[in-house]
JSON list of C-alpha atoms in Angstrom, two decimals:
[
{"chain": "A", "resi": 1, "resn": "MET", "atom": "CA", "xyz": [-9.98, 173.45, -113.56]},
{"chain": "A", "resi": 2, "resn": "ASP", "atom": "CA", "xyz": [-12.85, 174.51, -116.15]},
{"chain": "A", "resi": 3, "resn": "THR", "atom": "CA", "xyz": [-13.32, 172.84, -119.50]},
{"chain": "A", "resi": 4, "resn": "VAL", "atom": "CA", "xyz": [-14.73, 174.14, -122.53]},
{"chain": "A", "resi": 5, "resn": "ARG", "atom": "CA", "xyz": [-18.07, 172.51, -123.52]},
{"chain": "A", "resi": 6, "resn": "VAL", "atom": "CA", "xyz": [-17.43, 172.39, -127.15]},
{"chain": "A", "resi": 7, "resn": "THR", "atom": "CA", "xyz": [-21.01, 171.66, -129.02]},
{"chain": "A", "resi": 8, "resn": "SER", "atom": "CA", "xyz": [-19.82, 172.79, -132.35]},
{"chain": "A", "resi": 9, "resn": "GLU", "atom": "CA", "xyz": [-21.20, 169.06, -133.90]},
{"chain": "A", "resi": 10, "resn": "ILE", "atom": "CA", "xyz": [-24.63, 170.41, -134.61]},
{"chain": "A", "resi": 11, "resn": "PHE", "atom": "CA", "xyz": [-25.82, 167.11, -135.95]},
{"chain": "A", "resi": 12, "resn": "PRO", "atom": "CA", "xyz": [-25.17, 163.60, -134.62]},
{"chain": "A", "resi": 13, "resn": "HIS", "atom": "CA", "xyz": [-21.50, 162.96, -134.47]},
{"chain": "A", "resi": 14, "resn": "ASN", "atom": "CA", "xyz": [-21.52, 160.35, -137.31]},
{"chain": "A", "resi": 15, "resn": "VAL", "atom": "CA", "xyz": [-23.34, 162.57, -139.64]},
{"chain": "A", "resi": 16, "resn": "GLN", "atom": "CA", "xyz": [-21.47, 165.88, -138.53]},
{"chain": "A", "resi": 17, "resn": "GLN", "atom": "CA", "xyz": [-18.33, 163.71, -139.34]},
{"chain": "A", "resi": 18, "resn": "VAL", "atom": "CA", "xyz": [-19.34, 162.71, -142.88]},
{"chain": "A", "resi": 19, "resn": "LEU", "atom": "CA", "xyz": [-20.69, 166.83, -143.27]},
{"chain": "A", "resi": 20, "resn": "ASP", "atom": "CA", "xyz": [-17.22, 167.96, -142.43]},
{"chain": "A", "resi": 21, "resn": "LEU", "atom": "CA", "xyz": [-15.34, 165.41, -144.46]},
{"chain": "A", "resi": 22, "resn": "VAL", "atom": "CA", "xyz": [-17.26, 165.96, -147.67]},
{"chain": "A", "resi": 23, "resn": "GLY", "atom": "CA", "xyz": [-17.17, 169.75, -147.21]},
{"chain": "A", "resi": 24, "resn": "ILE", "atom": "CA", "xyz": [-13.34, 169.39, -146.76]},
{"chain": "A", "resi": 25, "resn": "PHE", "atom": "CA", "xyz": [-12.84, 167.08, -149.91]},
{"chain": "A", "resi": 26, "resn": "VAL", "atom": "CA", "xyz": [-14.98, 169.79, -151.88]},
{"chain": "A", "resi": 27, "resn": "PHE", "atom": "CA", "xyz": [-12.91, 172.80, -150.78]},
{"chain": "A", "resi": 28, "resn": "ALA", "atom": "CA", "xyz": [-9.99, 170.86, -151.31]},
{"chain": "A", "resi": 29, "resn": "LEU", "atom": "CA", "xyz": [-11.10, 170.31, -155.08]},
{"chain": "A", "resi": 30, "resn": "SER", "atom": "CA", "xyz": [-11.20, 174.25, -155.61]},
{"chain": "A", "resi": 31, "resn": "GLY", "atom": "CA", "xyz": [-7.63, 174.66, -154.81]},
{"chain": "A", "resi": 32, "resn": "GLY", "atom": "CA", "xyz": [-6.43, 171.68, -156.31]},
{"chain": "A", "resi": 33, "resn": "LEU", "atom": "CA", "xyz": [-7.76, 173.01, -159.52]},
{"chain": "A", "resi": 34, "resn": "MET", "atom": "CA", "xyz": [-6.72, 176.80, -158.72]},
{"chain": "A", "resi": 35, "resn": "ALA", "atom": "CA", "xyz": [-3.24, 175.07, -158.82]},
{"chain": "A", "resi": 36, "resn": "VAL", "atom": "CA", "xyz": [-3.85, 173.14, -162.15]},
{"chain": "A", "resi": 37, "resn": "ARG", "atom": "CA", "xyz": [-4.38, 176.49, -163.82]},
{"chain": "A", "resi": 38, "resn": "LYS", "atom": "CA", "xyz": [-1.61, 178.11, -162.07]},
{"chain": "A", "resi": 39, "resn": "ASN", "atom": "CA", "xyz": [0.35, 175.04, -163.56]},
{"chain": "A", "resi": 40, "resn": "MET", "atom": "CA", "xyz": [1.92, 173.82, -160.47]},
{"chain": "A", "resi": 41, "resn": "ASP", "atom": "CA", "xyz": [3.54, 170.12, -159.56]},
{"chain": "A", "resi": 42, "resn": "ILE", "atom": "CA", "xyz": [2.07, 167.35, -157.71]},
{"chain": "A", "resi": 43, "resn": "PHE", "atom": "CA", "xyz": [3.15, 169.05, -154.52]},
{"chain": "A", "resi": 44, "resn": "GLY", "atom": "CA", "xyz": [1.76, 172.46, -155.21]},
{"chain": "A", "resi": 45, "resn": "ILE", "atom": "CA", "xyz": [-1.73, 171.09, -155.86]},
{"chain": "A", "resi": 46, "resn": "CYS", "atom": "CA", "xyz": [-1.72, 169.05, -152.62]},
{"chain": "A", "resi": 47, "resn": "VAL", "atom": "CA", "xyz": [-0.61, 171.92, -150.59]},
{"chain": "A", "resi": 48, "resn": "LEU", "atom": "CA", "xyz": [-3.17, 174.37, -152.02]},
{"chain": "A", "resi": 49, "resn": "ALA", "atom": "CA", "xyz": [-5.81, 171.48, -151.56]},
{"chain": "A", "resi": 50, "resn": "GLU", "atom": "CA", "xyz": [-4.76, 171.35, -147.75]},
{"chain": "A", "resi": 51, "resn": "ALA", "atom": "CA", "xyz": [-4.31, 175.07, -147.66]},
{"chain": "A", "resi": 52, "resn": "THR", "atom": "CA", "xyz": [-7.99, 175.95, -149.03]},
{"chain": "A", "resi": 53, "resn": "ALA", "atom": "CA", "xyz": [-9.80, 172.83, -147.41]},
{"chain": "A", "resi": 54, "resn": "LEU", "atom": "CA", "xyz": [-8.49, 173.37, -143.80]},
{"chain": "A", "resi": 55, "resn": "GLY", "atom": "CA", "xyz": [-6.99, 176.84, -143.83]},
{"chain": "A", "resi": 56, "resn": "GLY", "atom": "CA", "xyz": [-10.07, 178.40, -142.48]},
{"chain": "A", "resi": 57, "resn": "GLY", "atom": "CA", "xyz": [-10.56, 176.02, -139.50]},
{"chain": "A", "resi": 58, "resn": "VAL", "atom": "CA", "xyz": [-6.78, 176.28, -138.51]},
{"chain": "A", "resi": 59, "resn": "LEU", "atom": "CA", "xyz": [-6.96, 180.12, -138.48]},
{"chain": "A", "resi": 60, "resn": "ARG", "atom": "CA", "xyz": [-10.10, 179.94, -136.53]},
{"chain": "A", "resi": 61, "resn": "ASP", "atom": "CA", "xyz": [-8.49, 177.70, -134.00]},
{"chain": "A", "resi": 62, "resn": "LEU", "atom": "CA", "xyz": [-5.18, 179.72, -133.53]},
{"chain": "A", "resi": 63, "resn": "VAL", "atom": "CA", "xyz": [-7.33, 182.88, -132.74]},
{"chain": "A", "resi": 64, "resn": "ILE", "atom": "CA", "xyz": [-9.75, 180.91, -130.21]},
{"chain": "A", "resi": 65, "resn": "GLY", "atom": "CA", "xyz": [-6.94, 178.87, -128.91]},
{"chain": "A", "resi": 66, "resn": "ALA", "atom": "CA", "xyz": [-8.12, 175.38, -129.43]},
{"chain": "A", "resi": 67, "resn": "LEU", "atom": "CA", "xyz": [-4.59, 173.73, -129.66]},
{"chain": "A", "resi": 68, "resn": "PRO", "atom": "CA", "xyz": [-3.85, 171.72, -131.05]},
{"chain": "A", "resi": 69, "resn": "VAL", "atom": "CA", "xyz": [-5.60, 172.89, -134.11]},
{"chain": "A", "resi": 70, "resn": "ALA", "atom": "CA", "xyz": [-8.86, 170.10, -135.13]},
{"chain": "A", "resi": 71, "resn": "ALA", "atom": "CA", "xyz": [-7.36, 170.03, -138.65]},
{"chain": "A", "resi": 72, "resn": "PHE", "atom": "CA", "xyz": [-4.13, 167.66, -136.80]},
{"chain": "A", "resi": 73, "resn": "THR", "atom": "CA", "xyz": [-6.27, 166.03, -134.17]},
{"chain": "A", "resi": 74, "resn": "ASN", "atom": "CA", "xyz": [-9.07, 164.47, -136.31]},
{"chain": "A", "resi": 75, "resn": "ALA", "atom": "CA", "xyz": [-8.00, 161.37, -138.40]},
{"chain": "A", "resi": 76, "resn": "GLY", "atom": "CA", "xyz": [-9.84, 162.24, -141.25]},
{"chain": "A", "resi": 77, "resn": "TYR", "atom": "CA", "xyz": [-9.43, 165.95, -141.76]},
{"chain": "A", "resi": 78, "resn": "PHE", "atom": "CA", "xyz": [-5.60, 166.00, -143.08]},
{"chain": "A", "resi": 79, "resn": "PRO", "atom": "CA", "xyz": [-5.49, 163.08, -145.52]},
{"chain": "A", "resi": 80, "resn": "THR", "atom": "CA", "xyz": [-8.96, 164.12, -146.96]},
{"chain": "A", "resi": 81, "resn": "PRO", "atom": "CA", "xyz": [-7.48, 167.10, -148.99]},
{"chain": "A", "resi": 82, "resn": "LEU", "atom": "CA", "xyz": [-4.74, 164.99, -149.86]},
{"chain": "A", "resi": 83, "resn": "VAL", "atom": "CA", "xyz": [-6.82, 162.38, -151.83]},
{"chain": "A", "resi": 84, "resn": "ALA", "atom": "CA", "xyz": [-8.58, 165.34, -153.41]},
{"chain": "A", "resi": 85, "resn": "GLY", "atom": "CA", "xyz": [-5.33, 166.59, -154.56]},
{"chain": "A", "resi": 86, "resn": "VAL", "atom": "CA", "xyz": [-4.58, 163.32, -156.27]},
{"chain": "A", "resi": 87, "resn": "VAL", "atom": "CA", "xyz": [-7.74, 163.30, -157.75]},
{"chain": "A", "resi": 88, "resn": "VAL", "atom": "CA", "xyz": [-7.52, 166.58, -159.27]},
{"chain": "A", "resi": 89, "resn": "PHE", "atom": "CA", "xyz": [-3.98, 165.85, -160.44]},
{"chain": "A", "resi": 90, "resn": "PHE", "atom": "CA", "xyz": [-5.22, 162.92, -162.78]},
{"chain": "A", "resi": 91, "resn": "LEU", "atom": "CA", "xyz": [-8.43, 163.59, -163.34]},
{"chain": "A", "resi": 92, "resn": "HIS", "atom": "CA", "xyz": [-8.71, 167.55, -163.59]},
{"chain": "A", "resi": 93, "resn": "PRO", "atom": "CA", "xyz": [-10.51, 168.05, -166.62]},
{"chain": "A", "resi": 94, "resn": "GLU", "atom": "CA", "xyz": [-13.16, 165.64, -165.68]},
{"chain": "A", "resi": 95, "resn": "VAL", "atom": "CA", "xyz": [-13.47, 167.78, -162.48]},
{"chain": "A", "resi": 96, "resn": "GLU", "atom": "CA", "xyz": [-13.69, 171.09, -164.24]},
{"chain": "A", "resi": 97, "resn": "ARG", "atom": "CA", "xyz": [-16.91, 169.45, -166.22]},
{"chain": "A", "resi": 98, "resn": "ILE", "atom": "CA", "xyz": [-18.45, 169.11, -163.26]},
{"chain": "A", "resi": 99, "resn": "THR", "atom": "CA", "xyz": [-17.66, 172.64, -161.77]},
{"chain": "A", "resi": 100, "resn": "ARG", "atom": "CA", "xyz": [-21.43, 173.36, -161.13]},
{"chain": "A", "resi": 101, "resn": "ALA", "atom": "CA", "xyz": [-21.89, 170.53, -158.62]},
{"chain": "A", "resi": 102, "resn": "VAL", "atom": "CA", "xyz": [-18.53, 171.23, -156.99]},
{"chain": "A", "resi": 103, "resn": "MET", "atom": "CA", "xyz": [-19.71, 175.01, -156.62]},
{"chain": "A", "resi": 104, "resn": "VAL", "atom": "CA", "xyz": [-23.07, 173.57, -155.10]},
{"chain": "A", "resi": 105, "resn": "LEU", "atom": "CA", "xyz": [-21.30, 171.44, -152.56]},
{"chain": "A", "resi": 106, "resn": "ASP", "atom": "CA", "xyz": [-19.21, 174.34, -151.82]},
{"chain": "A", "resi": 107, "resn": "ALA", "atom": "CA", "xyz": [-22.06, 176.43, -150.83]},
{"chain": "A", "resi": 108, "resn": "ALA", "atom": "CA", "xyz": [-23.40, 173.60, -148.59]},
{"chain": "A", "resi": 109, "resn": "GLY", "atom": "CA", "xyz": [-19.85, 173.65, -147.55]},
{"chain": "A", "resi": 110, "resn": "LEU", "atom": "CA", "xyz": [-19.99, 177.23, -146.56]},
{"chain": "A", "resi": 111, "resn": "GLY", "atom": "CA", "xyz": [-23.04, 177.09, -144.93]},
{"chain": "A", "resi": 112, "resn": "LEU", "atom": "CA", "xyz": [-22.25, 174.18, -142.89]},
{"chain": "A", "resi": 113, "resn": "PHE", "atom": "CA", "xyz": [-18.81, 175.65, -141.73]},
{"chain": "A", "resi": 114, "resn": "CYS", "atom": "CA", "xyz": [-19.94, 179.16, -141.05]},
{"chain": "A", "resi": 115, "resn": "VAL", "atom": "CA", "xyz": [-22.33, 177.86, -138.15]},
{"chain": "A", "resi": 116, "resn": "THR", "atom": "CA", "xyz": [-20.01, 175.50, -136.67]},
{"chain": "A", "resi": 117, "resn": "GLY", "atom": "CA", "xyz": [-17.20, 178.11, -136.57]},
{"chain": "A", "resi": 118, "resn": "THR", "atom": "CA", "xyz": [-19.37, 180.39, -134.67]},
{"chain": "A", "resi": 119, "resn": "ILE", "atom": "CA", "xyz": [-20.48, 178.01, -132.44]},
{"chain": "A", "resi": 120, "resn": "LYS", "atom": "CA", "xyz": [-16.89, 176.78, -131.30]},
{"chain": "A", "resi": 121, "resn": "ALA", "atom": "CA", "xyz": [-15.96, 180.52, -130.91]},
{"chain": "A", "resi": 122, "resn": "HIS", "atom": "CA", "xyz": [-18.86, 181.14, -128.83]},
{"chain": "A", "resi": 123, "resn": "ASP", "atom": "CA", "xyz": [-17.87, 177.92, -126.79]},
{"chain": "A", "resi": 124, "resn": "HIS", "atom": "CA", "xyz": [-14.23, 179.22, -126.23]},
{"chain": "A", "resi": 125, "resn": "GLY", "atom": "CA", "xyz": [-15.18, 182.40, -124.46]},
{"chain": "A", "resi": 126, "resn": "LEU", "atom": "CA", "xyz": [-15.47, 184.93, -127.48]},
{"chain": "A", "resi": 127, "resn": "GLY", "atom": "CA", "xyz": [-18.60, 187.35, -127.77]},
{"chain": "A", "resi": 128, "resn": "ALA", "atom": "CA", "xyz": [-20.99, 187.50, -130.25]},
{"chain": "A", "resi": 129, "resn": "VAL", "atom": "CA", "xyz": [-19.24, 189.87, -132.89]},
{"chain": "A", "resi": 130, "resn": "ALA", "atom": "CA", "xyz": [-16.04, 187.73, -132.48]},
{"chain": "A", "resi": 131, "resn": "SER", "atom": "CA", "xyz": [-18.05, 184.39, -132.74]},
{"chain": "A", "resi": 132, "resn": "VAL", "atom": "CA", "xyz": [-19.38, 185.85, -136.19]},
{"chain": "A", "resi": 133, "resn": "ALA", "atom": "CA", "xyz": [-16.12, 186.92, -137.23]},
{"chain": "A", "resi": 134, "resn": "CYS", "atom": "CA", "xyz": [-14.65, 183.30, -136.52]},
{"chain": "A", "resi": 135, "resn": "GLY", "atom": "CA", "xyz": [-17.45, 181.76, -137.95]},
{"chain": "A", "resi": 136, "resn": "MET", "atom": "CA", "xyz": [-17.00, 183.74, -141.21]},
{"chain": "A", "resi": 137, "resn": "LEU", "atom": "CA", "xyz": [-13.21, 182.87, -140.91]},
{"chain": "A", "resi": 138, "resn": "THR", "atom": "CA", "xyz": [-13.69, 179.15, -140.63]},
{"chain": "A", "resi": 139, "resn": "ALA", "atom": "CA", "xyz": [-15.98, 179.18, -143.90]},
{"chain": "A", "resi": 140, "resn": "ALA", "atom": "CA", "xyz": [-13.92, 181.53, -146.27]},
{"chain": "A", "resi": 141, "resn": "GLY", "atom": "CA", "xyz": [-10.60, 181.63, -144.85]},
{"chain": "A", "resi": 142, "resn": "GLY", "atom": "CA", "xyz": [-9.42, 178.83, -146.58]},
{"chain": "A", "resi": 143, "resn": "GLY", "atom": "CA", "xyz": [-10.13, 180.76, -149.69]},
{"chain": "A", "resi": 144, "resn": "VAL", "atom": "CA", "xyz": [-8.07, 183.43, -148.89]},
{"chain": "A", "resi": 145, "resn": "VAL", "atom": "CA", "xyz": [-4.99, 181.40, -148.11]},
{"chain": "A", "resi": 146, "resn": "ARG", "atom": "CA", "xyz": [-5.44, 179.52, -151.33]},
{"chain": "A", "resi": 147, "resn": "ASP", "atom": "CA", "xyz": [-5.50, 182.76, -153.33]},
{"chain": "A", "resi": 148, "resn": "LEU", "atom": "CA", "xyz": [-2.74, 184.26, -151.49]},
{"chain": "A", "resi": 149, "resn": "LEU", "atom": "CA", "xyz": [-0.06, 181.36, -151.62]},
{"chain": "A", "resi": 150, "resn": "ALA", "atom": "CA", "xyz": [-1.09, 181.13, -155.62]},
{"chain": "A", "resi": 151, "resn": "MET", "atom": "CA", "xyz": [-0.32, 184.97, -155.67]},
{"chain": "A", "resi": 152, "resn": "GLU", "atom": "CA", "xyz": [-3.90, 185.94, -156.37]},
{"chain": "A", "resi": 153, "resn": "PRO", "atom": "CA", "xyz": [-6.09, 188.50, -155.10]},
{"chain": "A", "resi": 154, "resn": "PRO", "atom": "CA", "xyz": [-8.08, 187.15, -152.36]},
{"chain": "A", "resi": 155, "resn": "SER", "atom": "CA", "xyz": [-11.63, 186.49, -154.51]},
{"chain": "A", "resi": 156, "resn": "LEU", "atom": "CA", "xyz": [-13.65, 187.20, -151.55]},
{"chain": "A", "resi": 157, "resn": "LEU", "atom": "CA", "xyz": [-12.41, 191.11, -151.76]},
{"chain": "A", "resi": 158, "resn": "ARG", "atom": "CA", "xyz": [-12.70, 191.47, -155.53]},
{"chain": "A", "resi": 159, "resn": "TRP", "atom": "CA", "xyz": [-15.90, 193.22, -156.99]},
{"chain": "A", "resi": 160, "resn": "ASP", "atom": "CA", "xyz": [-15.98, 191.35, -160.03]},
{"chain": "A", "resi": 161, "resn": "ARG", "atom": "CA", "xyz": [-17.07, 187.93, -158.16]},
{"chain": "A", "resi": 162, "resn": "GLU", "atom": "CA", "xyz": [-20.32, 187.03, -156.80]},
{"chain": "A", "resi": 163, "resn": "ILE", "atom": "CA", "xyz": [-20.33, 187.53, -152.94]},
{"chain": "A", "resi": 164, "resn": "TYR", "atom": "CA", "xyz": [-18.85, 184.52, -151.09]},
{"chain": "A", "resi": 165, "resn": "ALA", "atom": "CA", "xyz": [-18.05, 185.94, -147.48]},
{"chain": "A", "resi": 166, "resn": "VAL", "atom": "CA", "xyz": [-21.50, 187.71, -147.20]},
{"chain": "A", "resi": 167, "resn": "PRO", "atom": "CA", "xyz": [-23.55, 184.83, -147.25]},
{"chain": "A", "resi": 168, "resn": "ALA", "atom": "CA", "xyz": [-21.47, 183.31, -144.45]},
{"chain": "A", "resi": 169, "resn": "LEU", "atom": "CA", "xyz": [-21.44, 186.48, -142.18]},
{"chain": "A", "resi": 170, "resn": "VAL", "atom": "CA", "xyz": [-25.40, 186.10, -142.63]},
{"chain": "A", "resi": 171, "resn": "GLY", "atom": "CA", "xyz": [-25.15, 182.68, -141.58]},
{"chain": "A", "resi": 172, "resn": "SER", "atom": "CA", "xyz": [-22.43, 183.30, -138.98]},
{"chain": "A", "resi": 173, "resn": "ALA", "atom": "CA", "xyz": [-24.99, 186.34, -137.41]},
{"chain": "A", "resi": 174, "resn": "ILE", "atom": "CA", "xyz": [-27.98, 184.49, -137.50]},
{"chain": "A", "resi": 175, "resn": "VAL", "atom": "CA", "xyz": [-26.14, 181.61, -135.23]},
{"chain": "A", "resi": 176, "resn": "ALA", "atom": "CA", "xyz": [-25.11, 184.40, -132.69]},
{"chain": "A", "resi": 177, "resn": "VAL", "atom": "CA", "xyz": [-28.85, 185.75, -132.49]},
{"chain": "A", "resi": 178, "resn": "LEU", "atom": "CA", "xyz": [-29.82, 182.13, -131.86]},
{"chain": "A", "resi": 179, "resn": "ILE", "atom": "CA", "xyz": [-26.92, 181.36, -129.10]},
{"chain": "A", "resi": 180, "resn": "GLY", "atom": "CA", "xyz": [-27.93, 184.85, -127.39]},
{"chain": "A", "resi": 181, "resn": "ALA", "atom": "CA", "xyz": [-31.80, 184.09, -127.67]},
{"chain": "A", "resi": 182, "resn": "GLY", "atom": "CA", "xyz": [-31.20, 180.42, -125.95]},
{"chain": "A", "resi": 183, "resn": "ARG", "atom": "CA", "xyz": [-32.94, 179.04, -129.22]},
{"chain": "A", "resi": 184, "resn": "LEU", "atom": "CA", "xyz": [-29.85, 177.22, -130.95]},
{"chain": "A", "resi": 185, "resn": "THR", "atom": "CA", "xyz": [-30.81, 173.69, -131.62]},
{"chain": "A", "resi": 186, "resn": "PRO", "atom": "CA", "xyz": [-29.84, 171.24, -134.35]},
{"chain": "A", "resi": 187, "resn": "LEU", "atom": "CA", "xyz": [-32.90, 172.30, -136.52]},
{"chain": "A", "resi": 188, "resn": "THR", "atom": "CA", "xyz": [-32.37, 176.20, -136.11]},
{"chain": "A", "resi": 189, "resn": "ALA", "atom": "CA", "xyz": [-28.38, 175.92, -136.76]},
{"chain": "A", "resi": 190, "resn": "GLY", "atom": "CA", "xyz": [-29.45, 173.88, -139.86]},
{"chain": "A", "resi": 191, "resn": "LEU", "atom": "CA", "xyz": [-31.74, 176.46, -140.95]},
{"chain": "A", "resi": 192, "resn": "ALA", "atom": "CA", "xyz": [-28.80, 179.07, -140.40]},
{"chain": "A", "resi": 193, "resn": "ALA", "atom": "CA", "xyz": [-26.59, 176.74, -142.70]},
{"chain": "A", "resi": 194, "resn": "ALA", "atom": "CA", "xyz": [-29.31, 176.61, -145.39]},
{"chain": "A", "resi": 195, "resn": "VAL", "atom": "CA", "xyz": [-29.63, 180.82, -145.26]},
{"chain": "A", "resi": 196, "resn": "ALA", "atom": "CA", "xyz": [-26.20, 180.98, -145.75]},
{"chain": "A", "resi": 197, "resn": "PHE", "atom": "CA", "xyz": [-26.00, 178.37, -148.53]},
{"chain": "A", "resi": 198, "resn": "THR", "atom": "CA", "xyz": [-29.16, 179.55, -150.29]},
{"chain": "A", "resi": 199, "resn": "LEU", "atom": "CA", "xyz": [-27.94, 183.24, -150.41]},
{"chain": "A", "resi": 200, "resn": "ARG", "atom": "CA", "xyz": [-24.65, 182.02, -152.05]},
{"chain": "A", "resi": 201, "resn": "MET", "atom": "CA", "xyz": [-26.72, 179.94, -154.82]},
{"chain": "A", "resi": 202, "resn": "LEU", "atom": "CA", "xyz": [-28.30, 183.07, -155.46]},
{"chain": "A", "resi": 203, "resn": "ALA", "atom": "CA", "xyz": [-25.35, 185.33, -155.82]},
{"chain": "A", "resi": 204, "resn": "LEU", "atom": "CA", "xyz": [-23.97, 182.35, -158.20]},
{"chain": "A", "resi": 205, "resn": "LYS", "atom": "CA", "xyz": [-27.37, 182.59, -160.06]},
{"chain": "A", "resi": 206, "resn": "TYR", "atom": "CA", "xyz": [-27.84, 186.20, -160.50]},
{"chain": "A", "resi": 207, "resn": "GLY", "atom": "CA", "xyz": [-24.56, 187.59, -160.28]},
{"chain": "A", "resi": 208, "resn": "TRP", "atom": "CA", "xyz": [-24.98, 189.44, -157.11]},
{"chain": "A", "resi": 209, "resn": "ARG", "atom": "CA", "xyz": [-21.86, 191.63, -155.93]},
{"chain": "A", "resi": 210, "resn": "ALA", "atom": "CA", "xyz": [-21.47, 193.68, -153.01]},
{"chain": "A", "resi": 211, "resn": "PRO", "atom": "CA", "xyz": [-21.63, 197.33, -153.74]},
{"chain": "A", "resi": 212, "resn": "ARG", "atom": "CA", "xyz": [-18.45, 199.70, -154.29]},
{"chain": "A", "resi": 213, "resn": "ALA", "atom": "CA", "xyz": [-17.75, 202.93, -152.44]},
{"chain": "A", "resi": 214, "resn": "TRP", "atom": "CA", "xyz": [-20.71, 205.45, -152.87]},
{"chain": "A", "resi": 215, "resn": "HIS", "atom": "CA", "xyz": [-20.41, 207.91, -155.67]},
{"chain": "A", "resi": 216, "resn": "ARG", "atom": "CA", "xyz": [-17.51, 205.93, -156.69]},
{"chain": "A", "resi": 217, "resn": "ASN", "atom": "CA", "xyz": [-17.94, 206.99, -160.76]},
{"chain": "A", "resi": 218, "resn": "GLY", "atom": "CA", "xyz": [-17.65, 210.30, -159.83]},
{"chain": "A", "resi": 219, "resn": "SER", "atom": "CA", "xyz": [-14.13, 210.37, -158.08]},
{"chain": "A", "resi": 220, "resn": "ARG", "atom": "CA", "xyz": [-10.97, 209.66, -158.66]},
{"chain": "A", "resi": 221, "resn": "THR", "atom": "CA", "xyz": [-11.47, 205.94, -157.89]},
{"chain": "A", "resi": 222, "resn": "SER", "atom": "CA", "xyz": [-12.85, 205.73, -161.36]},
{"chain": "A", "resi": 223, "resn": "GLU", "atom": "CA", "xyz": [-11.77, 202.85, -163.58]},
{"chain": "A", "resi": 224, "resn": "GLU", "atom": "CA", "xyz": [-9.90, 204.45, -166.62]}
]
């Protein structure tokens, strides 16, 4: 029976593990902070932390049939958001004060996870387009789960927020092209992650948003 060769670790294993855990921790902080703003208790804080940090990877693994999902097979993945949730529970004013640093690390996590998600989907037999979608899902899906649990419109679908899914989509597409051209290496994969990170940071700096419907202001969809 053929086995799937998983090569989603684009860096040496120990380095990849550290980067994954840092990304998971930062994503979890954002989920915990939203729970605090929603006046949730410690359980709600931890649930939103877990959902934000691991939701995208869980959805990806379910789509590609990578079972059991990595969130429950890697010893560090599930406990890390719990630690972040406890940190937010006790230190949320301090965490709020370093929001800028958290956003920078969040953008770095976005870049890393869109790349590894695309590679893992490809290694499980998906085509280029589906792999790109899974890469974007890995990076941004947790935020959607967080927003839905908090009964908020998903932030990546809101026009009044800086683009988030688009940088992940671009990074994933670059990886798919590299795979198709036989040029995927740790260096080129890292560059793809850097592109997604840079786009997200530029979006935050300059307020970049995706365009709305063409001629929207002249139609019935105009805001009152």
